[in-house]
Amino acid sequence: MANFTLNDTPVSVDVDGDTPLLWVLRENLGLCGTKFGCGVGQCGACTVHLDGRATRACITAVVGVEGRDVRTIEGLKHPVQDAWIAEQVPQCGYCESGQLMAAAALLDGHPDLATADDATLDAAISDQMTNLCRCASYFRIRKGIHRAARVNAKENLP
Amino acid sequence: MSLSSPGSLVNLSRREAFKLGGGLVLGLAFPPSPEFLGYGPAADATTDWLGPYVRVDPHGGVILRVPASEMGQGIHTGLAMVLAEELDLTLDQVRVEMAPNSKAYGHPSQLGSQQLTAGSGSTRGWWQPMAEAGATARATLVATAASRWKVDVATCKTADGVVTSGANRATYGELAVDAAAGSLTKAAPKDRSTWKLVHTEPQRLDIPSKVNGTGVFGIDVKTPPELGTCLNATVLHSPVFGAHLESVDDAAARKMPGVVDVLQFTAKKGSLQETLDFVAVVADTFWHARLAAAAVVAKWEGGRPDLDDDAIAKALAAGLGVIAKTSVVKKSGDAKGQIAAADKTGTVVTATYSVPYLHHATMEPLCATAHVTAEKVEIWAPTQSQTLTEEGIAGCLGVPRSSIRLHTTLLGGGLGRKSEVDFVVEAARIAEHYDKPVKVTWPREEDFKHGFYRPAFAAFMRAGVTKAGDLSGLSVRLSGPNILTRFVPKPIARLIGGSFVGENFYENPYTIRDQHVEYHELDLPIPTGFWRSVSASHNGYFRECFLDEVAHAAGVDPVQFRIDHLDASPRHKALVQRVAAMADWGKPAADGSKRALGIGIVESFGSIVAEVAQVRVTPPAGSTPGQVWATLEGATLKVEKVWIAFDCGRYIHPGIIRAQAEGAMGMGLGAALGEAMSFSGGAAATPNFYAYPVLRMAQMPDVEVEVVEGGPDSPGGVGEPALPPIAPAVCNAIFAATGVRIRKLPIASSGLIV
Ligand code: FES
Ligand code: FES
């Protein structure tokens, strides 16, 4: 039995502890917004937040999230989503749940980026945004993160 | 009542159109939620269709049915814009649903009227029929209003879903029931000077569902509960191409948690495309099926275990030297004579180029869900290819095509791989064993192992340059597999294959009086298929890099050289000039330093795209190469910026075109930089993304795109044509930076760190 908090709601699932969180979310809990891309931690399609940090759910055994806080795209309310719409980022869209979770974690984990100059933000994006997008929507992902970062900056104004 | 709408739909009665949509429209069996794609109709309408594409909901809103699969290219939005334009609706007044499989939705102009989303052909094929259908639906609503009010139709106006005539006013919804009961009034589309929506950039309809997790891809399908609990399966194929299944030891697998069964299947050909021998592991969840699959010991026999990267390279090289089997693709003038003459009095440029096998690696792995009963086969799949899927299932299961109902989901990328039907037909074959639905998901490793790869190719090219610096003859010999041999008898494949694999040489926009193009067809036991932009993906690279070499030998700037040879192709010429202006070609950087730029221009799928890349090559720490580098080993490449000028003729949504240009360029850049399938022991040796470096964020340059309407008043393709020019643009820029030619892809094989 695995117990954790999913999108602010406590859940219990009767499942083997070795089962990757990805498949627990998709198959046992029916939340299909988190995607399967490679199963080996390479592509980031399965990115969720584990205690607020971007985590690849396909290589995270559910036993490892016991008592912890899991957030998926279904429970995300973040300026990156509006920015993705404003910049018309997604193409096929398959990678975008993971991209959004990764981008949200990047901005939330580094509040300094909101006011950083463009070059610093670009460097952080190149360094931290390692999710793959086969449609190569990267240019717009970058623009989306810039846009969302500036929204964050405004929200953080005293 | 018969429907007098144009094209292939003439004989479809409205009642038939209604029936086709029965399941979806009436919500009888499917979908459980009307939000099937995540952005479809929110409520069931009760009226009939105004033709096969348009239905007006009496409660408000208009439902537009789109026959093409949505795989990121924005076709649902683009074609909805065409319909909404003719109906005088705003885009937020319409909802889109995916058409079911039906002859009624066959592509009007390509590939034997198949329902197929490929060849950058959806806008090209559907614009006119959709515009006519929209105009007819509008005219029918107007005629209904006019007769209700007893006024002349000429007094009626439409705007934003409302018909008015003097003081009379009715929404389309208020007219819906009567309009659907009467006969259709055929009308011609608007003149383009009156367009309000086409040429604007509304937000794409599918995007909200792709930022909140609600979009339904093939892998996300939840079957209606009344069909029973959906089983999950995964599949195993022979690692060695062409081997057959000898035996299976599944004793251990069967004892594993959740396992329902381990099934064996032999190859079967239901349509043009065949399914191979395979093993299916069926369980309660995919995860259980996946674990058990790892415990299955399958023995495969046959194939060509001697096949590996070396053997492929040798075959390609040998193909360049074989005369006997080589077919002449195109010959004009006396290229050989001219080159021989140039050899005496001018210069001859000679080069051999090659590219590797590539994999589609769609982000969504292959998957499909099937439910088979005595009466009907119901399929949910992310497919580009509704007609061939239907044929394949009918052939393999021995059921009538009319019993097959195919729900096309969103595609997590198609790229050509999902125009193959193997993964869907397999799902149907597995589901035949159960009375419940079965969802089949391929692990990524299986996807890499069983691709239909972009074939490896090589080109040997020679060109004469006269003393005066003129190009005096071009001779090209191509060597590589012919994808068409999968679909038509070999002699025919060979006959038509020349123009297909010889694309961009066969139809060469440059004025080269003396030209000789030959193709040697290689027969290698590696499955090949249509990879985004197909033959242009290699020939664009060969031609545009080699021309750069010729320009250099002639002592002419590469942009100028192209302009000089494009007098007979004014659209190409204008595009070269446009992209050069965008990139400030020939001008130094703001700080006065020299920039390294390269250009490529390639026509494919009815559109022309010119790209300029700016690169920076940084030598390894501690070394300071001069003007011409001895080696690129250990140096670092950064593609800083790409400018794209995209001439696709008449277009719908420039924002979607820019997005497709950025993405196709990016995919082509990833392939140019690092992608290559590796083979050993007769099998694919590239198991997953860690061995197949598709483009990453850190490699994505800034991009600037201009959409140009340079051609006749008809649309060109959008999804593919921006891919081919990037490899030559980058390689030519690397030459500008270092003096070293990249004649073999991927670029990383040169030792450059990408
Ligand atoms: S599916 Fe988890 S990283 Fe690819
Ligand atoms: S949008 Fe298609 S993979 Fe990223």
Coordinates of N, CA and C in Angstrom, one line a residue, chain B residues 50-209:
Chain B
L50 N -25.2 19.6 -42.1 CA -25.3 20.3 -43.4 C -24.2 19.9 -44.2
G51 N -24.3 18.7 -44.8 CA -23.1 18.2 -45.5 C -22.2 17.4 -44.5
P52 N -21.2 16.8 -44.9 CA -20.4 15.9 -44.1 C -19.5 16.7 -43.0
Y53 N -19.4 18.0 -43.2 CA -18.4 18.6 -42.3 C -19.0 19.6 -41.3
V54 N -20.3 20.0 -41.5 CA -20.8 21.1 -40.6 C -22.1 20.6 -40.0
R55 N -22.2 20.9 -38.7 CA -23.5 20.7 -38.1 C -23.8 21.8 -37.1
V56 N -25.0 22.4 -37.2 CA -25.3 23.5 -36.3 C -26.1 23.0 -35.2
D57 N -25.7 23.4 -34.0 CA -26.3 23.0 -32.8 C -27.4 24.0 -32.4
P58 N -28.7 23.5 -32.3 CA -29.8 24.4 -32.0 C -29.5 25.2 -30.7
H59 N -28.7 24.6 -29.8 CA -28.4 25.2 -28.5 C -27.2 26.2 -28.6
G60 N -26.8 26.4 -29.8 CA -25.6 27.4 -30.0 C -24.4 26.6 -30.4
G61 N -23.6 27.3 -31.2 CA -22.3 26.6 -31.6 C -22.5 25.8 -32.8
V62 N -21.4 25.7 -33.5 CA -21.3 25.0 -34.8 C -20.2 23.9 -34.6
I63 N -20.5 22.7 -35.0 CA -19.5 21.7 -35.0 C -19.0 21.4 -36.3
L64 N -17.7 21.4 -36.4 CA -17.0 21.2 -37.7 C -16.2 19.9 -37.6
R65 N -16.4 19.1 -38.6 CA -15.7 17.8 -38.6 C -14.5 17.8 -39.5
V66 N -13.3 17.5 -39.0 CA -12.1 17.6 -39.8 C -11.6 16.2 -40.1
P67 N -11.3 15.9 -41.4 CA -10.9 14.5 -41.8 C -9.5 14.2 -41.5
A68 N -8.6 15.2 -41.2 CA -7.2 15.0 -41.1 C -6.8 14.8 -39.6
S69 N -5.8 13.9 -39.4 CA -5.4 13.7 -38.0 C -4.6 14.9 -37.5
E70 N -4.8 15.2 -36.2 CA -4.0 16.3 -35.6 C -2.8 15.8 -34.9
M71 N -1.6 16.1 -35.4 CA -0.4 15.6 -34.8 C 0.6 16.7 -34.5
G72 N 0.0 17.9 -34.3 CA 0.8 19.0 -33.9 C 1.0 20.1 -35.0
Q73 N 0.5 19.7 -36.2 CA 0.7 20.6 -37.3 C -0.4 21.6 -37.4
G74 N -1.4 21.6 -36.5 CA -2.4 22.6 -36.4 C -3.5 22.5 -37.4
I75 N -3.7 21.3 -38.0 CA -4.6 21.2 -39.1 C -6.1 21.3 -38.6
H76 N -6.4 20.9 -37.4 CA -7.8 21.1 -36.9 C -8.1 22.5 -36.9
T77 N -7.2 23.4 -36.4 CA -7.4 24.8 -36.4 C -7.5 25.4 -37.8
G78 N -6.5 25.0 -38.6 CA -6.5 25.6 -40.0 C -7.7 25.3 -40.8
L79 N -8.2 24.0 -40.8 CA -9.4 23.7 -41.6 C -10.6 24.3 -40.9
A80 N -10.6 24.4 -39.6 CA -11.8 25.0 -38.9 C -11.8 26.5 -39.3
M81 N -10.7 27.1 -39.5 CA -10.7 28.5 -40.0 C -11.3 28.7 -41.3
V82 N -11.0 27.7 -42.2 CA -11.5 27.8 -43.6 C -13.1 27.7 -43.5
L83 N -13.5 26.7 -42.7 CA -15.0 26.6 -42.6 C -15.6 27.8 -41.9
A84 N -15.0 28.2 -40.9 CA -15.6 29.4 -40.1 C -15.6 30.6 -41.0
E85 N -14.6 30.8 -41.8 CA -14.5 31.9 -42.7 C -15.7 31.9 -43.6
E86 N -16.0 30.8 -44.2 CA -17.1 30.8 -45.1 C -18.5 30.9 -44.4
L87 N -18.5 30.4 -43.2 CA -19.8 30.5 -42.4 C -20.0 31.8 -41.7
D88 N -19.0 32.7 -41.9 CA -19.0 34.0 -41.1 C -19.2 33.8 -39.6
L89 N -18.3 32.9 -39.1 CA -18.3 32.6 -37.7 C -16.9 33.1 -37.1
T90 N -16.9 33.4 -35.8 CA -15.6 33.6 -35.2 C -15.1 32.2 -34.8
L91 N -13.8 32.1 -34.6 CA -13.3 30.7 -34.2 C -13.8 30.2 -32.9
D92 N -14.2 31.2 -32.0 CA -14.7 30.7 -30.7 C -16.1 30.2 -30.7
Q93 N -16.7 30.4 -31.9 CA -18.1 29.9 -32.0 C -18.1 28.4 -32.6
V94 N -17.0 27.9 -32.9 CA -17.0 26.5 -33.5 C -16.2 25.6 -32.6
R95 N -16.6 24.3 -32.7 CA -15.9 23.2 -32.1 C -15.6 22.2 -33.1
V96 N -14.4 21.6 -32.9 CA -14.0 20.6 -33.9 C -14.1 19.2 -33.4
E97 N -14.5 18.3 -34.3 CA -14.3 16.9 -34.0 C -13.6 16.2 -35.1
M98 N -13.0 15.1 -34.7 CA -12.2 14.3 -35.7 C -13.2 13.5 -36.4
A99 N -13.0 13.4 -37.8 CA -13.9 12.6 -38.6 C -13.6 11.1 -38.3
P100 N -14.7 10.3 -38.4 CA -14.4 8.8 -38.3 C -13.8 8.3 -39.6
N101 N -13.4 7.1 -39.6 CA -13.0 6.5 -40.8 C -14.1 6.3 -41.8
S102 N -14.0 6.8 -43.0 CA -15.0 6.6 -44.0 C -14.5 7.1 -45.3
K103 N -15.0 6.4 -46.3 CA -14.6 6.8 -47.7 C -15.0 8.3 -47.9
A104 N -16.0 8.7 -47.2 CA -16.5 10.1 -47.3 C -15.4 11.1 -47.0
Y105 N -14.5 10.6 -46.2 CA -13.4 11.5 -45.7 C -12.1 11.2 -46.4
G106 N -12.1 10.5 -47.5 CA -10.9 10.3 -48.2 C -10.3 11.6 -48.7
H107 N -9.0 11.6 -48.8 CA -8.3 12.8 -49.3 C -8.7 13.1 -50.7
P108 N -9.1 14.3 -51.0 CA -9.6 14.6 -52.4 C -8.6 14.5 -53.5
S109 N -7.3 14.6 -53.2 CA -6.4 14.8 -54.3 C -5.2 13.9 -54.3
Q110 N -5.0 13.2 -53.2 CA -3.7 12.4 -53.2 C -3.9 11.0 -52.9
L111 N -3.0 10.1 -53.3 CA -2.9 8.8 -52.8 C -4.2 7.9 -52.9
G112 N -4.8 8.0 -54.0 CA -6.0 7.1 -54.3 C -7.1 7.3 -53.3
S113 N -7.3 8.6 -52.9 CA -8.4 9.0 -52.1 C -8.4 8.3 -50.7
Q114 N -7.2 7.9 -50.3 CA -7.1 7.3 -48.9 C -7.4 8.4 -47.9
Q115 N -7.9 8.0 -46.8 CA -8.0 8.9 -45.6 C -6.6 8.8 -45.0
L116 N -5.8 9.8 -45.2 CA -4.4 9.7 -44.8 C -3.9 11.1 -44.6
T117 N -3.2 11.3 -43.4 CA -2.6 12.6 -43.2 C -1.1 12.5 -43.4
A118 N -0.6 12.9 -44.5 CA 0.8 12.7 -44.9 C 1.1 13.6 -46.0
G119 N 2.4 13.6 -46.3 CA 2.9 14.3 -47.5 C 2.6 15.8 -47.4
S120 N 2.5 16.4 -46.2 CA 2.1 17.8 -46.1 C 1.0 18.2 -47.0
G121 N 0.0 17.3 -47.0 CA -1.1 17.4 -48.0 C -2.5 17.8 -47.5
S122 N -2.6 18.1 -46.2 CA -4.0 18.3 -45.7 C -4.6 19.6 -46.1
T123 N -3.8 20.7 -45.9 CA -4.3 22.0 -46.3 C -4.4 22.0 -47.9
R124 N -3.4 21.4 -48.5 CA -3.5 21.4 -50.0 C -4.7 20.7 -50.5
G125 N -5.1 19.6 -49.9 CA -6.2 18.8 -50.4 C -7.5 19.3 -49.9
W126 N -7.6 19.8 -48.6 CA -8.9 20.0 -48.0 C -9.4 21.4 -48.1
W127 N -8.5 22.3 -48.4 CA -8.9 23.7 -48.4 C -10.2 24.0 -49.2
Q128 N -10.1 23.6 -50.5 CA -11.2 23.8 -51.4 C -12.5 23.1 -51.1
P129 N -12.4 21.8 -50.8 CA -13.7 21.2 -50.4 C -14.3 21.7 -49.1
M130 N -13.4 22.1 -48.2 CA -13.9 22.6 -46.9 C -14.6 24.0 -47.2
A131 N -13.9 24.8 -48.0 CA -14.4 26.1 -48.3 C -15.8 26.0 -49.0
E132 N -15.9 25.1 -49.9 CA -17.2 24.9 -50.6 C -18.2 24.4 -49.6
A133 N -17.9 23.5 -48.7 CA -18.8 23.0 -47.8 C -19.3 24.1 -46.8
G134 N -18.4 24.9 -46.4 CA -18.7 26.0 -45.5 C -19.6 27.0 -46.2
A135 N -19.3 27.3 -47.5 CA -20.1 28.3 -48.3 C -21.5 27.7 -48.5
T136 N -21.6 26.4 -48.7 CA -22.9 25.7 -48.9 C -23.7 25.7 -47.6
A137 N -23.1 25.5 -46.5 CA -23.8 25.5 -45.2 C -24.3 26.9 -44.9
R138 N -23.5 27.9 -45.2 CA -24.0 29.3 -45.0 C -25.2 29.6 -45.9
A139 N -25.1 29.2 -47.2 CA -26.1 29.5 -48.1 C -27.4 28.8 -47.7
T140 N -27.3 27.6 -47.1 CA -28.5 26.9 -46.7 C -29.1 27.6 -45.5
L141 N -28.3 28.1 -44.6 CA -28.9 28.8 -43.4 C -29.6 30.1 -43.9
V142 N -29.0 30.7 -44.8 CA -29.5 32.0 -45.4 C -30.9 31.7 -46.1
A143 N -30.9 30.6 -46.9 CA -32.1 30.3 -47.6 C -33.2 29.9 -46.6
T144 N -32.9 29.2 -45.6 CA -33.9 28.9 -44.5 C -34.4 30.2 -43.9
A145 N -33.6 31.1 -43.6 CA -34.0 32.3 -43.0 C -34.9 33.1 -43.9
A146 N -34.5 33.2 -45.2 CA -35.2 34.0 -46.2 C -36.6 33.4 -46.4
S147 N -36.7 32.1 -46.4 CA -38.0 31.5 -46.6 C -38.9 31.7 -45.4
R148 N -38.3 31.6 -44.2 CA -39.0 31.8 -43.0 C -39.6 33.3 -42.9
W149 N -38.8 34.2 -43.4 CA -39.2 35.6 -43.3 C -39.9 36.1 -44.6
K150 N -39.9 35.2 -45.6 CA -40.5 35.6 -46.9 C -39.8 36.8 -47.5
V151 N -38.5 36.8 -47.4 CA -37.7 37.9 -48.1 C -36.8 37.3 -49.1
D152 N -36.2 38.1 -49.9 CA -35.2 37.7 -50.9 C -33.9 37.3 -50.2
V153 N -33.3 36.2 -50.6 CA -32.0 35.9 -50.0 C -31.0 37.0 -50.1
A154 N -31.1 37.8 -51.2 CA -30.2 38.8 -51.5 C -30.2 39.9 -50.4
T155 N -31.3 40.0 -49.6 CA -31.4 41.0 -48.6 C -30.8 40.5 -47.3
C156 N -30.4 39.2 -47.2 CA -29.9 38.6 -46.0 C -28.4 38.8 -45.9
K157 N -27.9 39.1 -44.7 CA -26.5 39.2 -44.4 C -26.2 38.2 -43.2
T158 N -24.9 37.8 -43.2 CA -24.5 36.9 -42.1 C -23.3 37.5 -41.4
A159 N -23.2 37.4 -40.1 CA -22.0 37.8 -39.4 C -22.1 37.1 -38.0
D160 N -20.9 36.6 -37.6 CA -20.8 36.0 -36.3 C -21.9 35.0 -35.9
G161 N -22.4 34.3 -36.9 CA -23.3 33.2 -36.6 C -24.8 33.8 -36.5
V162 N -25.0 34.9 -37.1 CA -26.4 35.5 -37.1 C -26.8 35.9 -38.5
V163 N -28.0 35.5 -38.9 CA -28.5 36.0 -40.2 C -29.5 37.2 -39.9
T164 N -29.3 38.2 -40.7 CA -30.2 39.4 -40.6 C -30.8 39.8 -42.0
S165 N -32.0 40.3 -41.9 CA -32.5 40.9 -43.1 C -33.5 42.0 -42.6
G166 N -33.1 43.3 -42.8 CA -33.9 44.3 -42.2 C -34.0 44.2 -40.7
A167 N -35.2 44.1 -40.3 CA -35.4 44.0 -38.8 C -35.4 42.5 -38.4
N168 N -35.4 41.6 -39.4 CA -35.4 40.2 -39.0 C -34.0 39.8 -38.6
R169 N -34.0 38.9 -37.6 CA -32.7 38.4 -37.0 C -32.9 37.0 -36.5
A170 N -31.9 36.1 -36.9 CA -32.0 34.7 -36.3 C -30.6 34.2 -36.2
T171 N -30.3 33.6 -35.1 CA -29.0 32.9 -35.0 C -29.0 31.6 -35.8
Y172 N -27.8 31.2 -36.1 CA -27.7 29.9 -36.8 C -28.4 28.8 -36.0
G173 N -28.3 28.8 -34.7 CA -28.9 27.8 -33.9 C -30.4 27.8 -34.0
E174 N -31.0 29.0 -34.1 CA -32.5 29.1 -34.3 C -32.9 28.6 -35.7
L175 N -32.0 28.6 -36.6 CA -32.4 28.1 -38.0 C -32.0 26.6 -38.2
A176 N -31.3 26.1 -37.2 CA -30.6 24.8 -37.4 C -31.6 23.7 -37.8
V177 N -32.7 23.6 -37.0 CA -33.6 22.4 -37.3 C -34.2 22.5 -38.7
D178 N -34.7 23.7 -39.0 CA -35.3 23.9 -40.4 C -34.2 23.7 -41.5
A179 N -33.1 24.2 -41.2 CA -32.0 24.1 -42.3 C -31.7 22.7 -42.5
A180 N -31.6 21.9 -41.4 CA -31.2 20.5 -41.6 C -32.3 19.7 -42.2
A181 N -33.5 20.2 -42.1 CA -34.7 19.4 -42.7 C -34.8 19.7 -44.2
G182 N -34.4 20.9 -44.6 CA -34.5 21.2 -46.0 C -33.4 20.7 -46.9
S183 N -33.4 21.2 -48.2 CA -32.3 20.7 -49.0 C -31.2 21.8 -49.0
L184 N -30.0 21.3 -49.4 CA -28.8 22.2 -49.3 C -28.8 23.1 -50.5
T185 N -28.3 24.3 -50.2 CA -28.2 25.3 -51.3 C -26.7 25.5 -51.6
K186 N -26.3 25.0 -52.7 CA -24.9 25.0 -53.0 C -24.4 26.4 -53.3
A187 N -23.2 26.7 -52.8 CA -22.7 28.1 -53.0 C -21.2 28.0 -53.2
A188 N -20.6 29.0 -53.9 CA -19.2 29.0 -54.1 C -18.5 29.8 -52.9
P189 N -17.2 29.4 -52.7 CA -16.5 30.1 -51.6 C -16.3 31.6 -51.9
K190 N -16.0 32.3 -50.8 CA -15.8 33.8 -50.9 C -14.6 34.1 -51.8
D191 N -14.6 35.3 -52.2 CA -13.4 35.8 -52.9 C -12.4 36.2 -51.8
R192 N -11.1 35.9 -52.0 CA -10.1 36.1 -50.9 C -10.0 37.5 -50.5
S193 N -10.5 38.5 -51.3 CA -10.4 39.9 -50.8 C -11.3 40.2 -49.7
T194 N -12.3 39.2 -49.4 CA -13.2 39.4 -48.3 C -12.9 38.6 -47.1
W195 N -11.8 37.9 -47.1 CA -11.5 37.1 -45.9 C -11.3 37.9 -44.7
K196 N -11.9 37.4 -43.6 CA -11.7 38.1 -42.3 C -10.8 37.2 -41.4
L197 N -10.9 35.9 -41.5 CA -10.3 35.0 -40.5 C -9.0 34.4 -41.1
V198 N -9.1 34.0 -42.4 CA -7.9 33.4 -43.1 C -6.9 34.5 -43.2
H199 N -5.6 34.1 -42.9 CA -4.5 35.0 -42.9 C -4.3 35.7 -41.5
T200 N -5.2 35.4 -40.5 CA -5.0 35.9 -39.2 C -4.4 34.8 -38.3
E201 N -4.1 35.1 -37.1 CA -3.4 34.1 -36.2 C -4.2 33.9 -34.9
P202 N -5.4 33.3 -35.0 CA -6.1 33.0 -33.8 C -5.3 31.9 -33.0
Q203 N -5.6 31.8 -31.7 CA -5.0 30.7 -30.9 C -5.5 29.4 -31.4
R204 N -4.6 28.4 -31.4 CA -5.0 27.1 -31.9 C -6.0 26.4 -30.9
L205 N -6.9 25.7 -31.5 CA -8.0 25.1 -30.7 C -7.6 24.1 -29.8
D206 N -6.5 23.3 -30.2 CA -6.1 22.2 -29.4 C -5.2 22.6 -28.2
I207 N -4.6 23.8 -28.2 CA -3.6 24.1 -27.3 C -4.0 24.1 -25.8
P208 N -5.2 24.6 -25.5 CA -5.5 24.6 -24.0 C -5.5 23.1 -23.5
S209 N -5.9 22.2 -24.3 CA -6.0 20.8 -23.8 C -4.5 20.2 -23.7

